[in-house]
Amino acid sequence: MNEKIAIIGAGLIGRAWAIVFARAGCEVGLYDAAPQALLDCQALLLENISDLAEHGLIEEAPASVLARIRIASSLAEAVQGAALVQENIRETIEAKREIFAALDALCGPETILASSTSWLMASEFSADLAGKGRILVGHPVNPPYLVPLVEIAPAPWTSEAAVQRAHDLYSRAGQTPVLLKKEITGFLLNRIQGAVLNEALNLYAEGYASAADLDKVMKDGLGLRWAFMGPFETIDLNAPGGVIDYAQRYGPTYKNVAKAQLPNEWENAVLLKLEAERRSELSAAELAERTRWRDNRLMALVAHKRNQTN
Ligand SMILES: NC(=O)C1=CN([C@@H]2O[C@H](COP(=O)(O)OP(=O)(O)OC[C@H]3O[C@@H](n4cnc5c(N)ncnc54)[C@H](O)[C@@H]3O)[C@@H](O)[C@H]2O)C=CC1
Ligand SMILES: O=C(O)[C@@H](O)C(=O)[C@H](O)[C@@H](O)CO
C-alpha cells in the first residue's frame, strides 16, 4: 500500500492501528493531544513490532516499519494528504463530536473519516457536518494487528463510495472487514461479547460458579470451537440434520432460558468481588506482563492459522 493514513489518538488502539497500516507499507501520521503519549509511543511501538517480527508476522525489519510512522505535531499535519483518518480518542460522544467537526473542517472530501469507537453510532457524531457522507465507524478488536476484524458501520447518510473505499483500505491493510447493514449501538462484536459477559457476570453474581471456572468455560470450551468457527457454523455441525435440526432439538430450551434471564448484575458489589478474585489470581502489578503473554499467545495462534491456510 502507498496511501497516507492518519491515526488520531496514540493510546492502546491508535498505536495498534499505526502498526497495521505501517506494516502494510503506508506512511502513517500519528497525533495525540497529550505530548507524553507521543513521547511514550515510539518505545511501545517498537516493542510490539519486534514481537510481531519474532513470530514471523512482519516480513521486514522492525525499524523500517517503525520509520513509516511519523509523529505529527498537530492534527492538521497528521491528516495532510491522508486517504483515511482513523480516530482513536476517548469514548465519549462529546469528544467524538468535537474531533469529527475538526477533522471535517481540515480534510478534503476524498478523505474517509473513521472512528474506532466501541459503541457509538456514526449518526450520533456526524449529523451536523458538511462532509458527513464520508464519515463512518471502523470498529477494531484489540489488538487489530493480531485480530483482523473491523466492523464498518456507516450512518444512513454515509455514501456507498465511502463504504467501499474504507472496505478496500482495511482489506488491503490485512484486516477482515464486515459491514453493518444498519446502525445499532455496539455494532456486532460488542453486542455478542456483551451477551456473553452479561450471562457470565450473572452466573458469577448469583453464585453458580467461580470466575476462574467461568473463564474455563470459554477458554477450554466454547473458545476452542469459536477460534475457527462462528456460532452458526458451530450449531450447523452440532446436529445430524444441520441448523434446522439443531433448532428443533434445542431452540425451545434456548428461548425459555432467555425468558428466564437472571438479573443483570454490573453492580459494584459484584464487581468488587470479581476484582478480588481476579487479583488473587494475578496482581495488578502483573497486568502489563500478562498482556504481553496474551499478545504472544495470540501471535502464535495467528501464525499457526496463517500456516494452516498457506
Ligand atoms: N481498548 C480497546 O480494547 C478498544 C478501544 N476501542 C476504542 O478506541 C478508542 C480509544 O481507545 P483506547 O486506545 O483504549 O484509549 P486510550 O485512553 O488508550 O487512548 C486515547 C488517546 O487519545 C488521546 N486523546 C484524547 N483526546 C484527544 C484529542 N482531542 N485529540 C487527540 N488525541 C486525544 C489521549 O491522550 C489518549 O492517548 C475508544 O473510542 C475506544 O472505545 C475500540 C476497540 C478496542
Ligand atoms: O473487545 C475489544 O477489543 C473491542 O470490542 C472493544 O471495543 C473494546 O475493548 C470493548 O471490549 C469495550 O467495550
Coordinates of C-alpha atoms and ligand atoms in Angstrom, one line a residue:
M1 CA 0.0 0.0 0.0
N2 CA 1.2 3.5 -0.6
E3 CA -1.6 5.6 0.8
K4 CA -1.0 8.0 3.7
I5 CA -3.1 7.1 6.8
A6 CA -3.7 9.4 9.7
I7 CA -4.1 8.0 13.2
I8 CA -5.6 10.3 15.8
G9 CA -5.0 9.2 19.4
A10 CA -1.8 7.3 20.2
G11 CA -3.2 5.2 23.0
L12 CA -3.8 1.5 23.1
I13 CA -5.8 1.2 19.9
G14 CA -4.3 4.1 18.0
R15 CA -0.8 2.7 18.3
A16 CA -2.0 -0.7 17.2
W17 CA -3.7 0.8 14.1
A18 CA -0.4 2.6 13.3
I19 CA 1.3 -0.8 13.2
V20 CA -1.4 -2.3 11.0
F21 CA -1.0 0.4 8.3
A22 CA 2.8 0.8 8.6
R23 CA 3.2 -3.0 8.3
A24 CA 1.1 -2.8 5.1
G25 CA 3.5 -0.2 3.7
C26 CA 1.6 3.0 4.4
E27 CA 3.0 6.3 5.5
V28 CA 1.3 6.9 8.9
G29 CA 0.8 10.3 10.5
L30 CA 0.3 9.8 14.3
Y31 CA -1.1 12.5 16.5
D32 CA -2.1 12.8 20.1
A33 CA -3.2 15.8 22.1
A34 CA -1.1 14.6 25.1
P35 CA 2.6 15.2 24.4
Q36 CA 3.6 12.5 26.9
A37 CA 1.6 9.9 24.9
L38 CA 3.6 10.8 21.8
L39 CA 6.9 10.6 23.8
D40 CA 5.9 7.2 25.1
C41 CA 4.7 5.7 21.9
Q42 CA 7.9 5.1 20.0
A43 CA 9.3 2.6 22.5
L44 CA 5.9 0.9 22.8
L45 CA 5.5 0.7 19.0
L46 CA 9.0 -0.8 18.6
E47 CA 8.2 -3.4 21.3
N48 CA 5.0 -4.6 19.6
I49 CA 6.5 -4.5 16.1
S50 CA 9.5 -6.5 17.3
D51 CA 7.3 -9.1 19.0
L52 CA 5.4 -9.5 15.7
A53 CA 8.6 -9.9 13.8
E54 CA 9.7 -12.6 16.2
H55 CA 6.6 -14.6 15.4
G56 CA 7.1 -14.1 11.6
L57 CA 4.1 -11.8 11.4
I58 CA 6.1 -9.0 9.9
E59 CA 8.3 -9.6 6.8
E60 CA 10.6 -6.7 7.2
A61 CA 12.9 -5.2 9.8
P62 CA 11.0 -3.6 12.7
A63 CA 13.0 -0.4 12.3
S64 CA 11.8 0.1 8.7
V65 CA 8.2 -0.5 9.7
L66 CA 8.6 2.0 12.6
A67 CA 10.2 4.5 10.3
R68 CA 6.9 4.8 8.3
I69 CA 5.1 6.0 11.5
R70 CA 5.7 9.7 11.8
I71 CA 4.8 11.7 14.9
A72 CA 2.8 14.7 13.9
S73 CA 3.0 18.0 15.9
S74 CA -0.6 18.9 15.1
L75 CA -3.9 17.4 13.9
A76 CA -3.5 19.3 10.6
E77 CA -0.1 17.8 10.0
A78 CA -1.3 14.3 10.8
V79 CA -4.2 14.4 8.3
Q80 CA -2.3 16.2 5.5
G81 CA -2.8 14.1 2.3
A82 CA -4.4 11.2 4.2
A83 CA -6.7 8.7 2.3
L84 CA -8.1 7.6 5.7
V85 CA -8.2 9.2 9.1
Q86 CA -8.7 6.6 11.9
E87 CA -9.8 8.3 15.1
N88 CA -9.0 6.7 18.5
I89 CA -9.6 9.2 21.2
R90 CA -11.7 8.8 24.3
E91 CA -15.0 7.1 24.2
T92 CA -17.4 10.0 24.9
I93 CA -20.0 11.4 22.5
E94 CA -18.8 14.9 23.2
A95 CA -15.2 14.1 22.3
K96 CA -16.2 12.3 19.1
R97 CA -18.4 15.2 18.0
E98 CA -15.6 17.7 18.7
I99 CA -12.9 15.8 16.9
F100 CA -15.0 14.9 13.9
A101 CA -16.0 18.6 13.5
A102 CA -12.3 19.5 13.5
L103 CA -11.5 16.6 11.1
D104 CA -14.3 17.5 8.7
A105 CA -13.1 21.1 8.6
L106 CA -9.4 20.0 7.9
C107 CA -9.8 17.2 5.4
G108 CA -10.7 17.2 1.8
P109 CA -13.9 15.5 0.6
E110 CA -12.0 12.5 -0.7
T111 CA -10.6 11.6 2.8
I112 CA -12.6 8.9 4.7
L113 CA -13.1 9.7 8.4
A114 CA -13.5 6.6 10.5
S115 CA -13.9 6.2 14.2
S116 CA -12.7 3.2 16.3
T117 CA -15.5 3.8 18.7
S118 CA -16.6 0.7 20.6
W119 CA -20.3 1.6 21.0
L120 CA -21.2 5.0 19.4
M121 CA -23.0 5.2 16.1
A122 CA -21.6 7.5 13.3
S123 CA -25.0 9.2 13.1
E124 CA -24.6 10.4 16.7
F125 CA -21.4 12.4 15.9
S126 CA -21.7 13.3 12.2
A127 CA -25.2 14.5 11.7
D128 CA -24.4 18.3 11.6
L129 CA -21.2 18.0 9.5
A130 CA -20.9 19.1 5.9
G131 CA -18.8 16.1 5.0
K132 CA -20.9 13.6 6.8
G133 CA -21.1 11.4 3.6
R134 CA -17.6 10.2 4.2
I135 CA -17.8 9.6 7.9
L136 CA -18.3 6.1 9.3
V137 CA -17.3 3.7 12.1
G138 CA -14.4 1.3 11.5
H139 CA -14.5 -0.6 14.8
P140 CA -11.4 -2.7 15.5
V141 CA -10.8 -5.5 18.0
N142 CA -7.9 -5.2 20.4
P143 CA -5.1 -5.6 19.2
P144 CA -6.0 -5.0 15.5
Y145 CA -2.6 -6.0 14.2
L146 CA -3.4 -9.5 15.5
V147 CA -7.2 -9.7 15.5
P148 CA -8.2 -8.6 12.0
L149 CA -11.9 -8.0 12.3
V150 CA -13.1 -4.4 11.5
E151 CA -16.8 -3.6 11.8
I152 CA -17.7 -1.0 9.1
A153 CA -20.8 0.8 10.5
P154 CA -22.0 3.6 8.2
A155 CA -24.5 6.3 9.1
P156 CA -27.7 6.3 7.0
W157 CA -26.1 9.2 5.0
T158 CA -22.6 7.7 4.5
S159 CA -22.1 7.3 0.8
E160 CA -21.7 3.8 -0.8
A161 CA -18.4 5.1 -2.3
A162 CA -17.0 5.9 1.2
V163 CA -18.0 2.5 2.5
Q164 CA -16.4 0.8 -0.5
R165 CA -13.2 2.8 -0.1
A166 CA -13.0 2.1 3.6
H167 CA -13.6 -1.6 2.9
D168 CA -10.8 -1.6 0.3
L169 CA -8.3 0.2 2.5
Y170 CA -8.9 -2.1 5.5
S171 CA -8.8 -5.2 3.3
R172 CA -5.5 -4.2 1.7
A173 CA -4.1 -3.5 5.1
G174 CA -4.7 -7.1 6.0
Q175 CA -7.9 -6.7 8.1
T176 CA -11.2 -8.6 7.7
P177 CA -14.0 -6.0 7.3
V178 CA -17.6 -6.9 8.0
L179 CA -20.4 -4.5 7.0
L180 CA -23.4 -3.5 9.2
K181 CA -26.5 -3.1 7.0
K182 CA -28.0 -0.7 9.5
E183 CA -26.8 1.1 12.7
I184 CA -27.1 -0.3 16.1
T185 CA -25.3 0.6 19.4
G186 CA -22.2 -1.6 19.8
F187 CA -22.4 -3.0 16.3
L188 CA -22.0 -6.8 16.2
L189 CA -18.9 -7.9 18.2
N190 CA -19.5 -5.9 21.3
R191 CA -23.2 -6.9 21.4
I192 CA -22.2 -10.6 21.2
Q193 CA -19.3 -10.1 23.6
G194 CA -21.7 -8.2 25.9
A195 CA -24.3 -11.0 25.8
V196 CA -21.6 -13.5 26.9
L197 CA -20.2 -11.1 29.5
N198 CA -23.7 -10.3 30.9
E199 CA -24.5 -14.0 31.3
A200 CA -21.1 -14.8 32.8
L201 CA -21.5 -12.0 35.3
N202 CA -25.0 -13.0 36.2
L203 CA -23.9 -16.6 36.8
Y204 CA -21.0 -15.4 38.9
A205 CA -23.1 -12.9 40.8
E206 CA -25.7 -15.5 41.6
G207 CA -23.1 -17.9 42.9
Y208 CA -23.3 -20.6 40.2
A209 CA -19.5 -20.8 39.6
S210 CA -16.2 -19.1 40.4
A211 CA -14.8 -16.5 37.9
A212 CA -11.9 -19.0 37.2
D213 CA -14.3 -21.7 36.2
L214 CA -16.5 -19.4 34.1
D215 CA -13.3 -18.4 32.3
K216 CA -12.5 -22.0 31.7
V217 CA -16.0 -22.4 30.1
M218 CA -14.7 -20.1 27.4
K219 CA -11.0 -21.0 27.1
D220 CA -11.4 -24.8 27.5
G221 CA -14.9 -24.9 25.9
L222 CA -16.6 -22.5 23.7
G223 CA -13.5 -20.6 22.8
L224 CA -11.8 -23.6 21.3
R225 CA -14.5 -24.1 18.7
W226 CA -15.1 -20.4 18.2
A227 CA -11.4 -20.0 17.4
F228 CA -12.0 -21.3 13.9
M229 CA -15.9 -21.5 13.6
G230 CA -18.6 -18.9 14.2
P231 CA -21.8 -19.6 16.3
F232 CA -23.9 -20.5 13.2
E233 CA -21.4 -22.9 11.6
T234 CA -20.9 -24.5 15.1
I235 CA -24.6 -25.3 15.5
D236 CA -24.9 -26.4 11.9
L237 CA -22.4 -29.1 12.7
N238 CA -23.9 -29.9 16.1
A239 CA -26.9 -31.8 14.9
P240 CA -27.1 -34.5 12.2
G241 CA -29.6 -32.6 10.2
G242 CA -27.8 -29.2 10.4
V243 CA -29.1 -25.9 11.8
I244 CA -32.8 -26.7 11.4
D245 CA -32.4 -30.0 13.2
Y246 CA -30.4 -28.2 15.9
A247 CA -33.1 -25.6 16.3
Q248 CA -35.8 -28.1 16.5
R249 CA -33.9 -30.0 19.2
Y250 CA -32.7 -27.1 21.4
G251 CA -34.4 -23.9 20.1
P252 CA -37.3 -24.0 22.6
T253 CA -35.0 -24.5 25.5
Y254 CA -32.8 -21.6 24.4
K255 CA -36.0 -19.4 24.2
N256 CA -37.2 -20.5 27.7
V257 CA -33.7 -19.8 29.2
A258 CA -33.7 -16.4 27.5
K259 CA -37.1 -15.6 29.0
A260 CA -35.9 -16.6 32.5
Q261 CA -32.9 -14.2 32.3
L262 CA -31.0 -13.7 35.6
P263 CA -30.9 -10.1 36.8
N264 CA -28.3 -8.1 35.0
E265 CA -25.6 -7.5 37.6
W266 CA -23.0 -5.0 36.7
E267 CA -23.3 -3.9 40.3
N268 CA -20.4 -2.5 42.3
A269 CA -20.6 -5.2 45.0
V270 CA -20.4 -8.0 42.3
L271 CA -17.6 -6.2 40.5
L272 CA -15.5 -5.8 43.7
K273 CA -15.9 -9.5 44.4
L274 CA -14.8 -10.3 40.9
E275 CA -11.9 -7.9 41.2
A276 CA -10.8 -9.5 44.4
E277 CA -10.9 -13.0 42.8
R278 CA -9.0 -11.8 39.8
R279 CA -6.4 -10.1 41.9
S280 CA -5.9 -13.3 43.9
E281 CA -5.1 -14.9 40.5
L282 CA -3.0 -12.0 39.1
S283 CA -1.7 -8.9 40.9
A284 CA -2.3 -5.5 39.4
A285 CA 1.5 -5.2 39.0
E286 CA 1.4 -8.3 36.7
L287 CA -1.3 -7.0 34.3
A288 CA 1.2 -5.5 31.8
E289 CA 3.3 -8.7 31.7
R290 CA 0.1 -10.8 31.3
T291 CA -1.0 -8.5 28.5
R292 CA 2.3 -9.3 26.7
W293 CA 1.7 -13.0 27.4
R294 CA -1.8 -12.6 25.8
D295 CA -0.3 -10.9 22.8
N296 CA 2.4 -13.5 22.4
R297 CA -0.2 -16.3 22.6
L298 CA -2.4 -14.5 20.1
M299 CA 0.7 -14.1 17.8
A300 CA 1.4 -17.8 18.0
L301 CA -2.3 -18.6 17.2
V302 CA -2.4 -16.1 14.3
A303 CA 0.9 -17.5 12.9
H304 CA -0.5 -21.1 13.2
K305 CA -3.7 -20.2 11.5
R306 CA -1.8 -18.4 8.7
N307 CA 0.4 -21.5 8.2
Q308 CA -2.8 -23.7 8.1
T309 CA -4.2 -21.6 5.2
N310 CA -1.0 -21.1 3.3
Ligands
LIG1 N1 -9.1 -0.5 24.2 C1 -9.8 -1.4 23.4 O1 -9.7 -2.6 23.6 C2 -10.5 -0.8 22.3 C3 -10.9 0.5 22.2 N2 -11.6 1.0 21.1 C4 -12.0 2.4 21.1 O2 -10.9 3.2 20.6 C5 -10.9 4.5 21.2 C6 -9.6 4.7 22.0 O3 -9.5 3.7 23.0 P1 -8.1 3.4 23.7 O4 -7.0 3.4 22.7 O5 -8.3 2.2 24.5 O6 -8.0 4.7 24.7 P2 -6.7 5.3 25.3 O7 -7.1 6.0 26.5 O8 -5.6 4.3 25.5 O9 -6.2 6.4 24.2 C7 -6.9 7.5 23.9 C8 -5.8 8.5 23.5 O10 -6.5 9.6 22.8 C9 -5.8 10.8 23.2 N3 -6.7 11.9 23.0 C10 -7.8 12.3 23.8 N4 -8.4 13.4 23.3 C11 -7.8 13.7 22.2 C12 -7.9 14.7 21.2 N5 -8.9 15.6 21.3 N6 -7.0 14.8 20.1 C13 -6.0 13.9 20.1 N7 -5.8 12.9 21.0 C14 -6.7 12.8 22.0 C15 -5.4 10.6 24.7 O11 -4.3 11.4 25.0 C16 -5.0 9.1 24.6 O12 -3.6 9.0 24.4 C17 -12.2 4.5 22.1 O13 -13.2 5.1 21.4 C18 -12.4 3.0 22.4 O14 -13.8 2.8 22.6 C19 -12.0 0.1 20.1 C20 -11.7 -1.2 20.2 C21 -10.9 -1.8 21.3
LIG2 O1 -13.0 -6.1 23.0 C1 -12.5 -5.3 22.1 O2 -11.3 -5.4 21.7 C2 -13.4 -4.4 21.4 O3 -14.6 -5.0 21.1 C3 -13.7 -3.1 22.1 O4 -14.3 -2.3 21.5 C4 -13.4 -2.9 23.5 O5 -12.3 -3.4 24.0 C5 -14.7 -3.3 24.2 O6 -14.5 -4.6 24.8 C6 -15.1 -2.3 25.2 O7 -16.5 -2.2 25.1

